[in-house]
PDB file of N, CA and C in Angstrom:
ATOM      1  N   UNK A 567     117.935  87.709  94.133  1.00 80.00           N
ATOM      2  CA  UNK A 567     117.137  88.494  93.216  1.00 80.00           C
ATOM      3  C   UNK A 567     116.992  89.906  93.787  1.00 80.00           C
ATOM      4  N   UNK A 568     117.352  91.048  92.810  1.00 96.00           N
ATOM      5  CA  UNK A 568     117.360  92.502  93.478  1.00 96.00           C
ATOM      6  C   UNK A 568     115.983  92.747  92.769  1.00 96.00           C
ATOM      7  N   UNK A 569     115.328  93.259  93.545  1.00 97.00           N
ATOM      8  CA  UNK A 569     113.941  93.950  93.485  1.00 97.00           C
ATOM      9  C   UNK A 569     114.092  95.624  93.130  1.00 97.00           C
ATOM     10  N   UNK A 570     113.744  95.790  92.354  1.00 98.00           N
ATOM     11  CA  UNK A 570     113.461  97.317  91.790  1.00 98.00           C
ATOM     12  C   UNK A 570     112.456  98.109  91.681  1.00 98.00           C
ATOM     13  N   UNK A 571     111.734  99.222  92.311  1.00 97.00           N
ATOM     14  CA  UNK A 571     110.894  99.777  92.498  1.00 97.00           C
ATOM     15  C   UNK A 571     110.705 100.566  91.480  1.00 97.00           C
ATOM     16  N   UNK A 572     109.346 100.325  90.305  1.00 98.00           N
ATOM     17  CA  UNK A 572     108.867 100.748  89.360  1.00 98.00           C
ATOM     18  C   UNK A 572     107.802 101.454  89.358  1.00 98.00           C
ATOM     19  N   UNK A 573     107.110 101.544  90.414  1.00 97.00           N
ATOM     20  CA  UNK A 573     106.216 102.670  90.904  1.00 97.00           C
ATOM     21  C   UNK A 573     105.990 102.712  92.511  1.00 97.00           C
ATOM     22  N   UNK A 574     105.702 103.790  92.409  1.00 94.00           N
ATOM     23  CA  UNK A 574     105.370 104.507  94.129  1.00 94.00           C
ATOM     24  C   UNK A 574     104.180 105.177  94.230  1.00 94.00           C
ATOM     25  N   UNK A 575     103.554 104.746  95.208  1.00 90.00           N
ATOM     26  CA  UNK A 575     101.659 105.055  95.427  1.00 90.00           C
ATOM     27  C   UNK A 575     101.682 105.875  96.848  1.00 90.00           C
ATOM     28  N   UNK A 576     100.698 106.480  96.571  1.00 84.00           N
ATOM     29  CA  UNK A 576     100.529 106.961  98.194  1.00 84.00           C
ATOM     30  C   UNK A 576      98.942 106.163  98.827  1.00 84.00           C
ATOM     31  N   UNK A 577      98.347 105.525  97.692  1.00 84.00           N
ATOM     32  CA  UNK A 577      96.900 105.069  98.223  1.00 84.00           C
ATOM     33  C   UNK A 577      97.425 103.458  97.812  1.00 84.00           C
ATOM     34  N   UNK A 578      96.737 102.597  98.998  1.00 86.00           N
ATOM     35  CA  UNK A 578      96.927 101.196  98.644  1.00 86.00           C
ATOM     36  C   UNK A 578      96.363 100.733  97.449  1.00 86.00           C
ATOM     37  N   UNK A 579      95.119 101.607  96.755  1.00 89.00           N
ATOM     38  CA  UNK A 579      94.400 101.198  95.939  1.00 89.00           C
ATOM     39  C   UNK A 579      95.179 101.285  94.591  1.00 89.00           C
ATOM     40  N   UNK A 580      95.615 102.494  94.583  1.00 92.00           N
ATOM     41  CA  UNK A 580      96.570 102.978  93.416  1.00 92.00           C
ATOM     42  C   UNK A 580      98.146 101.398  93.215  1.00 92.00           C
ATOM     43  N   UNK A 581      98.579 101.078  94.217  1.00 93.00           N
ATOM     44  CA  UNK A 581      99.342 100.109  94.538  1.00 93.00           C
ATOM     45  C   UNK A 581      98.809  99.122  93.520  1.00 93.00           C
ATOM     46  N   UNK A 582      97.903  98.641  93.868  1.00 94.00           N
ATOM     47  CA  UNK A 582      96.973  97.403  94.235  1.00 94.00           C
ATOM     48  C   UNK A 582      96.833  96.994  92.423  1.00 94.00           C
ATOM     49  N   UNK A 583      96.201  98.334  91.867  1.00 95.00           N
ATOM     50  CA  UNK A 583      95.665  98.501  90.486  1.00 95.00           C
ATOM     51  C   UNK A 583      96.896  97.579  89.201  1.00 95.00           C
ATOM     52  N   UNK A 584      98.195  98.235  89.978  1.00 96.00           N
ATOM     53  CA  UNK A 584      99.618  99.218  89.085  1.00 96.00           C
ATOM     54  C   UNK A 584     100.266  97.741  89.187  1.00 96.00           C
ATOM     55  N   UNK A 585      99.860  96.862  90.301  1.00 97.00           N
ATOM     56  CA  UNK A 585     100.591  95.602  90.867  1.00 97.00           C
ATOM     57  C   UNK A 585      99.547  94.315  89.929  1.00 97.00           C
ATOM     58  N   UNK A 586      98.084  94.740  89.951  1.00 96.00           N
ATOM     59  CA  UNK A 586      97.833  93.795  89.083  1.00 96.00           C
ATOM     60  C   UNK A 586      97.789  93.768  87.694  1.00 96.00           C
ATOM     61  N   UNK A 587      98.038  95.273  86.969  1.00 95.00           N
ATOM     62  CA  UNK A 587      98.496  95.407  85.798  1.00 95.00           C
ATOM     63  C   UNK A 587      99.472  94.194  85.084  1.00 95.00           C
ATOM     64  N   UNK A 588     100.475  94.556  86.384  1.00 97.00           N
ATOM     65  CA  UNK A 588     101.727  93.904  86.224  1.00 97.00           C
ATOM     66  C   UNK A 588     101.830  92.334  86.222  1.00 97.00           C
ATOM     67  N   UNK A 589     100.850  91.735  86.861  1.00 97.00           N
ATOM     68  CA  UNK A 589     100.893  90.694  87.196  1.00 97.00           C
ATOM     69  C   UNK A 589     100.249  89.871  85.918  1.00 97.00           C
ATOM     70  N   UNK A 590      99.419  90.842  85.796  1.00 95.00           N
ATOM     71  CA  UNK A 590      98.617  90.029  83.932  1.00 95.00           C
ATOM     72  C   UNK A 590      99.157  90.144  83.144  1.00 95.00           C
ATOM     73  N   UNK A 591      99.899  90.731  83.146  1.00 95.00           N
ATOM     74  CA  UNK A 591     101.332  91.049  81.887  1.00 95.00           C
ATOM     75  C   UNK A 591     102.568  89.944  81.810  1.00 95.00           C
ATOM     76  N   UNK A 592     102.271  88.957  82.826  1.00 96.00           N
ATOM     77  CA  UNK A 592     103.596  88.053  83.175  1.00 96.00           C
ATOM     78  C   UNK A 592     104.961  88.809  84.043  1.00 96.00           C
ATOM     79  N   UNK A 593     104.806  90.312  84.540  1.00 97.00           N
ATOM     80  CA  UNK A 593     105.680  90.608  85.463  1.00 97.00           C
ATOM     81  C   UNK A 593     105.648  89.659  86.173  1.00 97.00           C
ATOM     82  N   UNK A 594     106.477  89.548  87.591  1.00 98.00           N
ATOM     83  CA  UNK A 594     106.959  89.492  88.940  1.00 98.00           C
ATOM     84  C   UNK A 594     106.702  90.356  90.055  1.00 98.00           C
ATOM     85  N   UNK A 595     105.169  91.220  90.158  1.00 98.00           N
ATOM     86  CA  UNK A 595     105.446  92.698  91.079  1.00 98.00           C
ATOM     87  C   UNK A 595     105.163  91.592  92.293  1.00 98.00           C
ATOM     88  N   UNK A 596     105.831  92.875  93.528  1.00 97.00           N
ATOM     89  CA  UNK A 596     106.031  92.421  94.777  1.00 97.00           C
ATOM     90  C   UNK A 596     105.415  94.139  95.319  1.00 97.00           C
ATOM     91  N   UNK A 597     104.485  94.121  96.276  1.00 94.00           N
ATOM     92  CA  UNK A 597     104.228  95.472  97.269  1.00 94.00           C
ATOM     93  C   UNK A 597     105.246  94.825  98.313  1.00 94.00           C
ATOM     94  N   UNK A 598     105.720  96.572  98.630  1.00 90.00           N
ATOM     95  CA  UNK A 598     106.430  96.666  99.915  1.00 90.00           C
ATOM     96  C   UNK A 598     106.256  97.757 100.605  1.00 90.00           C
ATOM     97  N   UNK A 599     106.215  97.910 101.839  1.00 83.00           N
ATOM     98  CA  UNK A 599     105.699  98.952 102.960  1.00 83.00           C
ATOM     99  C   UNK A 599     103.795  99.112 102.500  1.00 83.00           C
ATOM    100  N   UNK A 600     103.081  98.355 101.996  1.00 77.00           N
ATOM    101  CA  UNK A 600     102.028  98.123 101.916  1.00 77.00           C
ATOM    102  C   UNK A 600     101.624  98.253 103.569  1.00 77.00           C
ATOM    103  N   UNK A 601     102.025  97.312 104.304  1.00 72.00           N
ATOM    104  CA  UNK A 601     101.451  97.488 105.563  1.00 72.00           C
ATOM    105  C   UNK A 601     101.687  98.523 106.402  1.00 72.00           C
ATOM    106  N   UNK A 602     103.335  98.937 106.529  1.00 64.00           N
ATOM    107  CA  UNK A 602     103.150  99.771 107.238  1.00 64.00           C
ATOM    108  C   UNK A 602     103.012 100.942 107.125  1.00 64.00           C
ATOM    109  N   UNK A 603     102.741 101.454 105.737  1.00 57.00           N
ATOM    110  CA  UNK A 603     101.931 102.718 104.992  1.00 57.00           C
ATOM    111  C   UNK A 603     100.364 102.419 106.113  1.00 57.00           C
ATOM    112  N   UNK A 604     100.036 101.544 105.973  1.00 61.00           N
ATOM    113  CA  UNK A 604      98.406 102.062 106.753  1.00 61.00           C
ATOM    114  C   UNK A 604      98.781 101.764 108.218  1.00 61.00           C
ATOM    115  N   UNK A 605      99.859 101.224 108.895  1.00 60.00           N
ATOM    116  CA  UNK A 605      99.708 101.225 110.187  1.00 60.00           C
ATOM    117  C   UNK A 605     100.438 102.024 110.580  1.00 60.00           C
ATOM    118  N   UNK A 606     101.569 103.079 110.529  1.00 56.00           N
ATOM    119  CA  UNK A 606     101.949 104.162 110.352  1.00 56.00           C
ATOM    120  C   UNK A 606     101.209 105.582 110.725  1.00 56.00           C
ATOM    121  N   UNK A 607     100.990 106.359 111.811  1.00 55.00           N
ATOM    122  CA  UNK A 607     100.825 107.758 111.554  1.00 55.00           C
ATOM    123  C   UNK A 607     101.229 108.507 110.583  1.00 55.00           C
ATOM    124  N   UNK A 608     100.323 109.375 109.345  1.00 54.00           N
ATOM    125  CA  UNK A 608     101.172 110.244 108.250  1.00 54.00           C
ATOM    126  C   UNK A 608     100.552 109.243 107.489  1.00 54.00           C
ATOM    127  N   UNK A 609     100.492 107.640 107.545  1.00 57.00           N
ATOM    128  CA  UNK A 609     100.269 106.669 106.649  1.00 57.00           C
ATOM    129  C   UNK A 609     101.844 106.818 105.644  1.00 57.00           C
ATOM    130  N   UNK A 610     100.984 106.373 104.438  1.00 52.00           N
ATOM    131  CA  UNK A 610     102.203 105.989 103.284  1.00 52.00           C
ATOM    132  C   UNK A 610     103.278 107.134 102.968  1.00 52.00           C
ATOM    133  N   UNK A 611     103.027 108.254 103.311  1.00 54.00           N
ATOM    134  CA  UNK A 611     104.115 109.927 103.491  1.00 54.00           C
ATOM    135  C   UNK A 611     104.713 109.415 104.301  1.00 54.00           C
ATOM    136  N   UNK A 612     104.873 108.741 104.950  1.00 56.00           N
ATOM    137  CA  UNK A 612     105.874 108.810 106.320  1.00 56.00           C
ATOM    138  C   UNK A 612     106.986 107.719 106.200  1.00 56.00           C
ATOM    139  N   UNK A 613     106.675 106.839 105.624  1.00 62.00           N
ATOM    140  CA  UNK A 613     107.411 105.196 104.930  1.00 62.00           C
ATOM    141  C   UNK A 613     107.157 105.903 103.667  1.00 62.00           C
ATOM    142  N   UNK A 614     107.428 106.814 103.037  1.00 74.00           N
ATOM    143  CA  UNK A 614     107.921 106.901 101.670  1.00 74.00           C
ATOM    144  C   UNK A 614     107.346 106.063 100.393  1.00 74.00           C
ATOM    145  N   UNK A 615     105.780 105.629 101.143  1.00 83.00           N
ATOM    146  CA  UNK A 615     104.867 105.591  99.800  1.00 83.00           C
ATOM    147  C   UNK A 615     104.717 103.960  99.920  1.00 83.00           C
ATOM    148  N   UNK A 616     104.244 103.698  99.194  1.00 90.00           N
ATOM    149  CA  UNK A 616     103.965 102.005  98.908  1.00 90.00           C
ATOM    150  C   UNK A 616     104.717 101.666  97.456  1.00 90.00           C
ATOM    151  N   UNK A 617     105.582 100.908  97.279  1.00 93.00           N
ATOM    152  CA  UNK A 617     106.510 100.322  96.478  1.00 93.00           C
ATOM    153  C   UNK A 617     105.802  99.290  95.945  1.00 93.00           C
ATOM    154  N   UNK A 618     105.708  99.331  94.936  1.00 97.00           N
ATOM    155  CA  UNK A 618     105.412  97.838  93.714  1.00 97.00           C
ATOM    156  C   UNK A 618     106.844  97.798  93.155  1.00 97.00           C
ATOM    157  N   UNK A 619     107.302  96.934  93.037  1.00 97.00           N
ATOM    158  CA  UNK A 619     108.632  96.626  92.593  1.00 97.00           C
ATOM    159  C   UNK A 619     108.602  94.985  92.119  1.00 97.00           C
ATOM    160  N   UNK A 620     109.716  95.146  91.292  1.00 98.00           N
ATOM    161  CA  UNK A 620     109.627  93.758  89.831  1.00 98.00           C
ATOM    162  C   UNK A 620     111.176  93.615  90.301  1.00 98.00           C
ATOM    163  N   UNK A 621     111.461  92.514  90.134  1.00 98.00           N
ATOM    164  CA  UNK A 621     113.471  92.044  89.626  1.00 98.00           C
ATOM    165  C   UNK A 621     113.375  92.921  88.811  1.00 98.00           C
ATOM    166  N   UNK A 622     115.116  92.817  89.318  1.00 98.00           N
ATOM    167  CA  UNK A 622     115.955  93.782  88.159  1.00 98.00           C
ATOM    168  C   UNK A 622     115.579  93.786  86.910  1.00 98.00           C
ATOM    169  N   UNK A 623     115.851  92.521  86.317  1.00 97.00           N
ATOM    170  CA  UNK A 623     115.832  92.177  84.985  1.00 97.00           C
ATOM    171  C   UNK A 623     115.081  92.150  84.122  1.00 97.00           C
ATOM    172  N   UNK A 624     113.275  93.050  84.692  1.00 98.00           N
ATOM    173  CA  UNK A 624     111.850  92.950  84.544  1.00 98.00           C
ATOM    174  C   UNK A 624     111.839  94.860  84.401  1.00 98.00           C
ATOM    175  N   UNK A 625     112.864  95.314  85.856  1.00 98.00           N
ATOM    176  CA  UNK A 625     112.173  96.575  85.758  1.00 98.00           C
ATOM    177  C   UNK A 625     112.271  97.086  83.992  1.00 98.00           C
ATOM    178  N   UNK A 626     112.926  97.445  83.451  1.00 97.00           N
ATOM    179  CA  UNK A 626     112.826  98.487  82.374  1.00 97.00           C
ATOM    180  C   UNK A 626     111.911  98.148  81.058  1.00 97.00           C
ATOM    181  N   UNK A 627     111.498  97.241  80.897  1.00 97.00           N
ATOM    182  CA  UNK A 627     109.959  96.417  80.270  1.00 97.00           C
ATOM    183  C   UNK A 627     109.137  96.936  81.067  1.00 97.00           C
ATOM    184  N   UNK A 628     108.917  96.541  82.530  1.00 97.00           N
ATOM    185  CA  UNK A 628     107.801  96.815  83.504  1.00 97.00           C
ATOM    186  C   UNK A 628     107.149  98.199  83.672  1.00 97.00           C
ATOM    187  N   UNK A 629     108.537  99.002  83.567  1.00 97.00           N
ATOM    188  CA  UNK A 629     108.613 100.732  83.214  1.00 97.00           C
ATOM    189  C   UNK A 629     107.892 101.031  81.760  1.00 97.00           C
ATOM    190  N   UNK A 630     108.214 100.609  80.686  1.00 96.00           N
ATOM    191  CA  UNK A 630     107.881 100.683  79.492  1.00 96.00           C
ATOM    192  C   UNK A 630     106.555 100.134  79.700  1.00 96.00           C
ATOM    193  N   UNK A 631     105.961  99.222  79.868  1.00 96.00           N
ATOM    194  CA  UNK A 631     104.119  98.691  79.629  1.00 96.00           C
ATOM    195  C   UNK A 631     103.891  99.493  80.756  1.00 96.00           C
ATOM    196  N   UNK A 632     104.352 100.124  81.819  1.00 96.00           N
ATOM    197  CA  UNK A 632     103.136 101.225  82.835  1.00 96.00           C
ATOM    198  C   UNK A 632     103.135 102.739  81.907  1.00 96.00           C
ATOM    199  N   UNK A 633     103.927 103.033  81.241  1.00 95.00           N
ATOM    200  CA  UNK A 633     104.105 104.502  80.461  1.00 95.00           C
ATOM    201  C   UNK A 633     103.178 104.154  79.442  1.00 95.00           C
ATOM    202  N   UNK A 634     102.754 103.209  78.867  1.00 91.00           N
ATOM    203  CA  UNK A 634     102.277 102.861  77.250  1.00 91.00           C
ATOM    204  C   UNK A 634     100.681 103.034  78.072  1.00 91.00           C
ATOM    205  N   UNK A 635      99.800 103.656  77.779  1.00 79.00           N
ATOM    206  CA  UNK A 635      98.621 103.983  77.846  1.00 79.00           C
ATOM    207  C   UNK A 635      97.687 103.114  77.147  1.00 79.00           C
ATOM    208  N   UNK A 636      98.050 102.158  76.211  1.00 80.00           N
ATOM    209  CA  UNK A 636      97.652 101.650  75.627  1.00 80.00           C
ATOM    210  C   UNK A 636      96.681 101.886  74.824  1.00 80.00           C
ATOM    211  N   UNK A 637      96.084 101.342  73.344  1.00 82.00           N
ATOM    212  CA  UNK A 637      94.587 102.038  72.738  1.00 82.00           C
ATOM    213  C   UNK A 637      93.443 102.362  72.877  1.00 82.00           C
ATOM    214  N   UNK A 638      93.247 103.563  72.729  1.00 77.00           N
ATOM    215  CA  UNK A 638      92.181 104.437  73.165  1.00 77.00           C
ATOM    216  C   UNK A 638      90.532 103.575  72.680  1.00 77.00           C
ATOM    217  N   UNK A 639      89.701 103.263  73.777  1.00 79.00           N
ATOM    218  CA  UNK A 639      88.512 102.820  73.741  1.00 79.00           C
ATOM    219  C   UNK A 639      87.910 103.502  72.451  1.00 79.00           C
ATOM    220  N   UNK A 640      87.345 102.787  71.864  1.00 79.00           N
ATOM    221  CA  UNK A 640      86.542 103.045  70.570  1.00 79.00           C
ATOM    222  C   UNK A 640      85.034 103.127  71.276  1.00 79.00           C
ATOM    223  N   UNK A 641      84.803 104.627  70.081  1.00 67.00           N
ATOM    224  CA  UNK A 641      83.624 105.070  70.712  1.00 67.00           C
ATOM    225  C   UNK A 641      82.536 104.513  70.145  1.00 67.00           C
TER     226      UNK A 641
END
C-alpha cells in the first residue's frame, strides 16, 4: 500500500485536527514524522512538517473533502 501525503502541518495540533477529519469520513489517514517534528531541533521545519497521508487510492477524494469547507453554520 503506497501512502500519499494529503496535507502538511507544522503544529501537531493542526495534524491531529486534519487526521481526525479524515478518519470520520471513513479515510485511512496515517501521521508521519509526528514524532520527530517535536523531538527534532527547528521541530517540524526541519523534518519537513508533519505528514497526514491516506493510500493512494483515497488520496484524491481525501484532497477533495479537506478543500470542501463544507455548510456555513446557520445563524
Amino acid at each position: 500500500m503506497q501512502l500519499v501525503t494529503v496535507f502538511t502541518a507544522f503544529s501537531p495540533i493542526d495534524a491531529d485536527l486534519v487526521n481526525s477529519r479524515l478518519d470520520a469520513a471513513e479515510f485511512h489517514p496515517v501521521i508521519t514524522n509526528g514524532l520527530s517534528a517535536l523531538s527534532t531541533m527547528g521541530y517540524s521545519v526541519s523534518v519537513g512538517g508533519i505528514l497526514v497521508q491516506v493510500p493512494e487510492d483515497e488520496a484524491k477524494a481525501a484532497r477533495e473533502f479537506l478543500a470542501d469547507p463544507g455548510p456555513a453554520p446557520s445563524e
